Coordinates of C-alpha atoms and ligand atoms in Angstrom, one line a residue:
M115 CA -56.2 226.5 -28.9
K116 CA -54.1 225.7 -25.8
F117 CA -51.6 222.9 -25.5
K118 CA -49.3 221.5 -22.9
I119 CA -45.8 220.6 -24.1
A120 CA -43.1 218.9 -22.0
Q121 CA -39.6 219.8 -23.2
L122 CA -37.0 217.2 -22.3
S123 CA -33.8 218.3 -24.0
G124 CA -31.4 215.8 -22.4
D125 CA -27.7 215.7 -23.2
G126 CA -25.1 216.7 -25.8
I127 CA -26.6 218.4 -28.8
G128 CA -30.1 217.8 -27.3
P129 CA -30.5 221.2 -25.8
E130 CA -29.3 223.0 -29.0
V131 CA -31.5 221.2 -31.4
V132 CA -34.6 221.3 -29.1
A133 CA -34.1 225.1 -28.7
Q134 CA -34.5 225.4 -32.5
A135 CA -37.7 223.3 -32.5
V136 CA -39.1 225.4 -29.6
K137 CA -38.4 228.6 -31.7
V138 CA -40.4 227.0 -34.5
L139 CA -43.1 225.9 -32.1
K140 CA -43.5 229.4 -30.8
A141 CA -43.5 230.9 -34.3
A142 CA -46.2 228.4 -35.3
G143 CA -48.2 229.4 -32.2
S144 CA -48.2 233.0 -33.3
K145 CA -49.0 232.2 -36.9
F146 CA -51.9 229.9 -36.2
G147 CA -53.1 231.4 -33.0
H148 CA -52.2 228.7 -30.5
E149 CA -50.9 229.0 -27.0
F150 CA -48.3 226.5 -25.9
D151 CA -47.5 226.0 -22.2
I152 CA -44.0 224.7 -22.4
R153 CA -42.3 223.2 -19.3
S154 CA -38.9 221.7 -19.1
G155 CA -37.7 218.5 -17.3
L156 CA -34.5 216.7 -16.7
I157 CA -33.7 213.4 -18.4
G158 CA -30.6 211.3 -19.2
G159 CA -27.1 212.3 -18.0
A160 CA -28.2 215.8 -17.1
A161 CA -30.8 214.2 -14.7
I162 CA -28.3 211.7 -13.3
D163 CA -25.9 214.6 -12.4
R164 CA -28.7 216.5 -10.6
T165 CA -30.8 213.8 -9.1
G166 CA -29.0 210.4 -9.4
S167 CA -31.8 209.1 -11.6
A168 CA -31.9 209.1 -15.4
L169 CA -35.7 209.6 -15.3
P170 CA -36.7 211.5 -12.1
E171 CA -40.3 211.0 -10.9
E172 CA -40.9 214.7 -11.5
T173 CA -40.0 214.3 -15.2
L174 CA -42.4 211.4 -15.6
K175 CA -45.1 213.5 -13.9
L176 CA -44.4 216.4 -16.3
A177 CA -44.7 214.0 -19.3
R178 CA -48.0 212.7 -18.0
W179 CA -49.3 216.3 -17.6
S180 CA -48.4 217.2 -21.2
D181 CA -50.2 216.6 -24.5
A182 CA -46.9 215.7 -26.0
V183 CA -43.2 215.5 -25.2
L184 CA -40.5 217.2 -27.3
F185 CA -37.3 215.2 -26.7
G186 CA -33.7 215.9 -27.6
A187 CA -31.2 213.1 -27.0
V188 CA -29.5 211.3 -24.1
G189 CA -26.0 209.9 -23.7
D190 CA -22.7 211.1 -22.3
P191 CA -19.3 209.4 -22.6
K192 CA -18.7 210.0 -18.9
F193 CA -21.2 207.2 -18.2
D194 CA -19.7 204.8 -20.7
D195 CA -18.0 202.5 -18.1
P196 CA -19.6 199.1 -18.6
R197 CA -19.9 198.6 -14.9
A198 CA -21.9 201.8 -14.4
K199 CA -25.1 201.2 -12.4
V200 CA -27.1 203.9 -14.1
R201 CA -26.9 205.3 -17.7
P202 CA -28.4 208.2 -19.5
E203 CA -30.1 205.8 -22.0
D204 CA -32.0 204.2 -19.1
G205 CA -34.0 207.4 -18.9
L206 CA -35.2 207.1 -22.5
L207 CA -36.0 203.4 -22.2
A208 CA -37.9 204.0 -19.0
I209 CA -40.0 206.8 -20.3
R210 CA -40.9 204.8 -23.4
K211 CA -41.9 201.8 -21.3
K212 CA -43.8 203.8 -18.6
L213 CA -45.7 205.8 -21.1
K214 CA -46.4 202.7 -23.2
L215 CA -45.0 204.3 -26.3
F216 CA -44.9 201.1 -28.3
A217 CA -45.1 202.5 -31.8
N218 CA -42.1 204.3 -33.1
L219 CA -42.6 206.0 -36.5
R220 CA -39.5 206.9 -38.4
P221 CA -40.2 208.4 -41.9
V222 CA -37.3 208.2 -44.3
K223 CA -37.6 210.8 -47.1
V224 CA -35.0 211.8 -49.6
Y225 CA -35.3 215.5 -50.4
D226 CA -34.6 216.1 -54.1
E227 CA -32.2 218.9 -53.1
L228 CA -30.1 216.5 -51.0
A229 CA -30.1 213.5 -53.4
D230 CA -26.9 214.6 -55.0
G231 CA -25.0 215.0 -51.7
T232 CA -25.1 211.5 -50.2
V233 CA -22.8 208.6 -50.7
F234 CA -25.4 206.9 -53.0
K235 CA -26.0 207.3 -56.7
P236 CA -28.8 209.9 -57.0
D237 CA -30.8 207.8 -59.5
V238 CA -31.0 205.0 -56.9
I239 CA -32.3 207.1 -54.0
K240 CA -34.3 209.9 -55.6
N241 CA -38.0 209.9 -54.6
T242 CA -37.4 207.5 -51.8
D243 CA -40.2 207.9 -49.2
F244 CA -40.9 205.1 -46.7
L245 CA -41.9 204.8 -43.1
F246 CA -40.4 202.6 -40.5
V247 CA -42.7 201.4 -37.8
R248 CA -40.4 200.2 -35.0
E249 CA -41.7 198.2 -32.0
L250 CA -40.4 200.2 -29.1
T251 CA -41.2 198.6 -25.7
G252 CA -40.4 195.0 -26.2
G253 CA -37.8 192.6 -27.7
L254 CA -34.2 192.5 -26.9
Y255 CA -34.3 195.9 -25.1
F256 CA -36.6 194.7 -22.4
G257 CA -36.9 190.9 -22.5
K258 CA -36.1 188.9 -19.4
P259 CA -33.8 187.3 -18.4
K260 CA -31.4 190.2 -18.9
K261 CA -28.4 189.9 -16.7
R262 CA -24.7 189.3 -16.3
W263 CA -23.2 186.7 -13.9
E264 CA -20.0 184.9 -13.0
T265 CA -19.5 181.1 -13.6
S266 CA -16.6 178.9 -12.8
A267 CA -15.7 179.1 -16.5
G268 CA -15.8 182.9 -16.6
R269 CA -18.4 185.7 -17.1
K270 CA -21.6 185.2 -18.9
A271 CA -24.4 187.6 -20.0
V272 CA -27.8 187.2 -21.5
D273 CA -30.4 189.4 -23.2
S274 CA -33.7 188.0 -24.4
M275 CA -35.7 188.7 -27.5
A276 CA -39.2 188.0 -26.1
Y277 CA -42.5 188.9 -27.6
S278 CA -46.1 188.1 -26.7
E279 CA -48.6 187.8 -29.5
Q280 CA -50.5 190.9 -28.2
E281 CA -47.3 193.0 -28.4
I282 CA -46.8 191.8 -32.0
E283 CA -50.4 192.3 -33.0
R284 CA -50.7 195.9 -31.9
I285 CA -47.5 197.0 -33.7
V286 CA -48.3 195.1 -36.9
R287 CA -51.8 196.6 -36.8
A288 CA -50.2 200.0 -36.6
G289 CA -48.2 199.1 -39.7
F290 CA -51.3 198.1 -41.6
E291 CA -53.2 201.2 -40.6
L292 CA -50.3 203.4 -41.7
A293 CA -49.8 201.5 -44.9
R294 CA -53.5 202.0 -45.7
S295 CA -53.0 205.8 -45.4
R296 CA -50.0 205.6 -47.8
K297 CA -49.4 203.2 -50.8
S298 CA -50.9 200.1 -49.1
K299 CA -47.8 198.0 -49.0
L300 CA -46.4 196.6 -45.8
T301 CA -43.1 194.9 -45.4
S302 CA -42.8 192.9 -42.2
V303 CA -39.2 192.4 -41.3
D304 CA -38.0 189.5 -39.2
K305 CA -35.4 186.7 -38.9
A306 CA -37.9 183.8 -39.2
N307 CA -35.3 181.5 -40.6
V308 CA -33.5 181.5 -37.3
L309 CA -35.4 183.1 -34.4
E310 CA -38.5 181.7 -32.7
S311 CA -39.8 185.1 -31.8
S312 CA -39.6 186.0 -35.5
R313 CA -41.6 182.9 -36.4
L314 CA -44.4 184.0 -34.0
W315 CA -44.0 187.6 -35.5
R316 CA -44.6 186.3 -39.0
Q317 CA -47.5 184.1 -38.0
V318 CA -49.3 187.0 -36.2
A319 CA -48.6 189.3 -39.2
I320 CA -50.3 186.8 -41.5
E321 CA -53.3 186.5 -39.1
V322 CA -53.7 190.3 -38.8
S323 CA -53.4 190.7 -42.6
K324 CA -56.9 189.0 -42.9
D325 CA -58.3 192.3 -41.6
Y326 CA -56.5 194.3 -44.3
P327 CA -57.1 192.6 -47.7
D328 CA -56.5 196.0 -49.4
V329 CA -52.9 196.1 -48.1
L330 CA -50.1 194.0 -49.8
L331 CA -48.1 192.2 -47.1
E332 CA -44.6 191.0 -47.8
H333 CA -42.2 189.3 -45.4
M334 CA -38.5 190.1 -45.5
L335 CA -35.6 188.8 -43.5
V336 CA -33.7 191.5 -41.7
D337 CA -30.4 190.9 -43.4
T338 CA -32.0 191.0 -46.8
C339 CA -33.8 194.2 -45.7
A340 CA -30.5 195.8 -44.8
M341 CA -29.3 195.1 -48.3
R342 CA -32.5 196.2 -50.0
I343 CA -32.6 199.5 -48.3
M344 CA -29.4 200.3 -50.1
L345 CA -30.2 198.6 -53.4
T346 CA -33.8 199.5 -54.1
P347 CA -35.0 201.9 -51.4
R348 CA -37.9 203.2 -53.6
D349 CA -39.6 199.8 -53.4
F350 CA -40.6 200.3 -49.7
D351 CA -43.7 201.9 -48.4
V352 CA -44.2 201.0 -44.8
L353 CA -42.0 198.6 -42.9
V354 CA -42.8 197.1 -39.5
T355 CA -40.2 195.4 -37.3
E356 CA -39.0 194.5 -33.8
N357 CA -37.2 197.0 -31.6
T358 CA -33.5 196.1 -32.2
F359 CA -33.9 195.5 -35.9
G360 CA -35.7 198.8 -36.2
D361 CA -32.9 200.6 -34.3
I362 CA -30.2 199.3 -36.6
L363 CA -32.1 199.6 -39.9
T364 CA -33.2 203.2 -39.3
D365 CA -29.6 204.4 -38.7
E366 CA -28.7 202.7 -42.0
A367 CA -31.7 204.2 -43.8
S368 CA -30.9 207.7 -42.5
M369 CA -27.9 207.7 -44.8
L370 CA -30.3 207.8 -47.8
A371 CA -31.5 211.1 -46.5
G372 CA -28.0 212.4 -46.3
S373 CA -27.5 212.5 -42.5
M374 CA -28.9 211.2 -39.3
G375 CA -29.7 214.8 -38.6
M376 CA -32.5 214.6 -41.2
L377 CA -34.6 211.9 -39.6
P378 CA -37.4 212.6 -37.2
S379 CA -39.4 210.2 -35.1
A380 CA -42.7 209.8 -33.2
S381 CA -43.0 207.4 -30.3
L382 CA -46.7 206.8 -29.9
A383 CA -49.0 205.2 -27.3
G384 CA -51.5 204.1 -29.9
V385 CA -52.2 203.7 -33.6
P386 CA -52.5 207.0 -35.5
A387 CA -55.8 207.7 -37.3
K388 CA -57.2 210.7 -38.9
N389 CA -58.6 213.4 -36.6
T390 CA -57.6 211.6 -33.4
K391 CA -55.0 212.7 -30.9
I392 CA -52.5 210.2 -29.6
F393 CA -50.1 210.9 -26.8
G394 CA -46.5 210.7 -28.0
L395 CA -42.8 211.6 -27.5
Y396 CA -41.1 213.2 -30.4
E397 CA -37.4 212.8 -30.9
P398 CA -34.7 213.0 -33.7
I399 CA -33.3 209.5 -34.4
H400 CA -29.8 210.7 -33.8
G401 CA -28.0 210.6 -30.4
S402 CA -26.4 213.2 -28.2
A403 CA -23.3 213.6 -30.5
P404 CA -21.1 214.7 -27.6
T405 CA -18.1 215.5 -29.8
I406 CA -20.0 218.3 -31.6
A407 CA -22.1 219.5 -28.6
G408 CA -22.0 223.2 -27.8
K409 CA -20.4 224.1 -31.2
D410 CA -23.5 225.4 -32.9
I411 CA -23.0 223.0 -35.8
A412 CA -25.6 220.2 -35.2
N413 CA -28.4 219.9 -37.7
P414 CA -31.7 220.8 -36.0
I415 CA -33.9 219.6 -38.9
A416 CA -34.6 216.1 -37.5
T417 CA -35.9 217.7 -34.3
I418 CA -37.9 220.3 -36.2
L419 CA -39.5 217.6 -38.4
S420 CA -40.2 215.7 -35.2
L421 CA -42.1 218.8 -34.0
A422 CA -44.2 218.6 -37.2
M423 CA -45.0 215.0 -36.3
L424 CA -46.0 216.2 -32.8
F425 CA -48.4 218.7 -34.4
R426 CA -49.9 216.0 -36.6
Y427 CA -50.3 213.0 -34.2
S428 CA -50.6 214.5 -30.7
L429 CA -52.3 217.8 -31.3
N430 CA -54.3 217.0 -34.5
L431 CA -52.9 220.1 -36.2
A432 CA -52.3 218.8 -39.7
E433 CA -52.1 222.2 -41.3
E434 CA -49.5 223.4 -38.9
A435 CA -47.5 220.1 -39.4
L436 CA -47.5 220.7 -43.1
A437 CA -46.5 224.3 -42.7
V438 CA -43.4 223.3 -40.7
E439 CA -42.4 220.6 -43.2
N440 CA -42.9 223.1 -46.1
A441 CA -40.7 225.7 -44.2
V442 CA -37.9 223.0 -44.0
S443 CA -38.2 222.2 -47.7
K444 CA -38.1 225.9 -48.6
V445 CA -34.9 226.5 -46.6
L446 CA -33.3 223.5 -48.2
K447 CA -34.4 224.6 -51.7
A448 CA -32.8 228.0 -51.0
G449 CA -29.5 226.2 -50.6
H450 CA -29.0 226.5 -46.8
R451 CA -27.2 223.5 -45.2
T452 CA -25.7 222.5 -41.9
C453 CA -22.2 221.0 -42.1
D454 CA -23.5 217.4 -42.1
I455 CA -25.4 217.9 -45.4
I456 CA -23.3 220.6 -47.1
G457 CA -22.5 220.2 -50.8
S458 CA -20.4 222.4 -53.1
G459 CA -21.9 225.8 -53.8
K460 CA -24.3 225.7 -50.8
K461 CA -24.7 228.2 -48.0
S462 CA -23.3 227.0 -44.7
A463 CA -25.5 227.5 -41.6
G464 CA -25.0 226.8 -37.9
T465 CA -27.6 225.3 -35.6
N466 CA -29.1 228.6 -34.5
E467 CA -29.1 230.1 -38.0
M468 CA -30.8 227.1 -39.5
G469 CA -33.5 227.4 -36.8
D470 CA -33.9 231.1 -37.6
L471 CA -34.1 230.4 -41.3
I472 CA -36.9 227.8 -40.8
V473 CA -38.8 230.2 -38.5
K474 CA -38.5 232.9 -41.2
A475 CA -39.7 230.5 -43.9
L476 CA -42.7 229.6 -41.7
G477 CA -43.7 233.2 -41.5
E478 CA -43.6 233.8 -45.2
Ligands
IPM189 C1 -32.7 205.4 -30.9 C2 -31.5 205.4 -30.0 C3 -31.9 204.7 -28.6 C4 -32.3 203.3 -28.9 C5 -30.7 204.8 -27.6 C6 -30.3 206.2 -27.3 C7 -31.2 204.1 -26.3 O1 -30.4 204.7 -30.6 O2 -33.7 206.0 -30.5 O3 -32.6 204.9 -32.0 O4 -31.5 202.4 -29.0 O5 -33.5 203.1 -29.0
MG190 MG1 -30.8 204.2 -32.6

């Protein structure tokens, strides 16, 4: 089959890790007989440097032309000035919003081989396997008013955590559907003891739950959830939450997997279901990591696992997705590690080498 892929590598380690995923993509193409038309576009700091915009019109067009977007990372310290008019992150936020990618799936899986190498007790985290469903186009990130102004008493700023019931309903529904395809437990995470938007969130979650009597719904406050992720991570199956809560909790949860470099994500324009294709953008949850960029030491696994999600959700290639995931497992089992997940007695690999090892494992 033929597929169209938009490659948006972005900044920092983005180009390095995406290059590894593209190698894997091409290898999967040869193995399974698919043709991928891969075209690159500018986004983030790289796009600001060349065009003045963090998301040039041409890049948006390219994304719309594609079946799926493979994304790296955005962010560059040279745009860190709080007075800057345009920032690399604006490009990512704009593409999520313009392509209506409201459902961000972030699976958190602890590989047996890595359970000994984290800061946690292996017994606590072994067999952890849960899925975050983060709302991605609303909440604090986009709510209005959002501004900064001068008053006679000094400077003020406001961000708004705003949600409509429709926005809540579609993401909660995505959570229920995904829970149904797993262990049928959904944890809805909010701050309903304080926030009005969370009280609406909880109410809508209860209403939607009537359509899913087979799924167990529990509500959890976000602060409790942050603690539970560390204490009893195996208790979770699917979690659904608003944009900012999801951003924070998934960085925290990535530590269970040993490194942010292990966590993939899919940002989807719909609710995944078997044998359907949904447009999506696939990105590691980590950022551009400017301090290690260009050193060939970044972990490409999060991006390669994001490619597996791309196969599964946007191209309906379940077998290919599994093959990529198995190749990653195999390489980890053989003891190969990038420096972020290295343990004693393991074989150290750079970014490129890790990409090559996974390509090789895919071919076996
Ligand atoms: C993420 C990132 C982004 C976010 C940044 C880069 C804008 O942290 O995808 O988790 O906050 O959503
Ligand atoms: Mg984040």
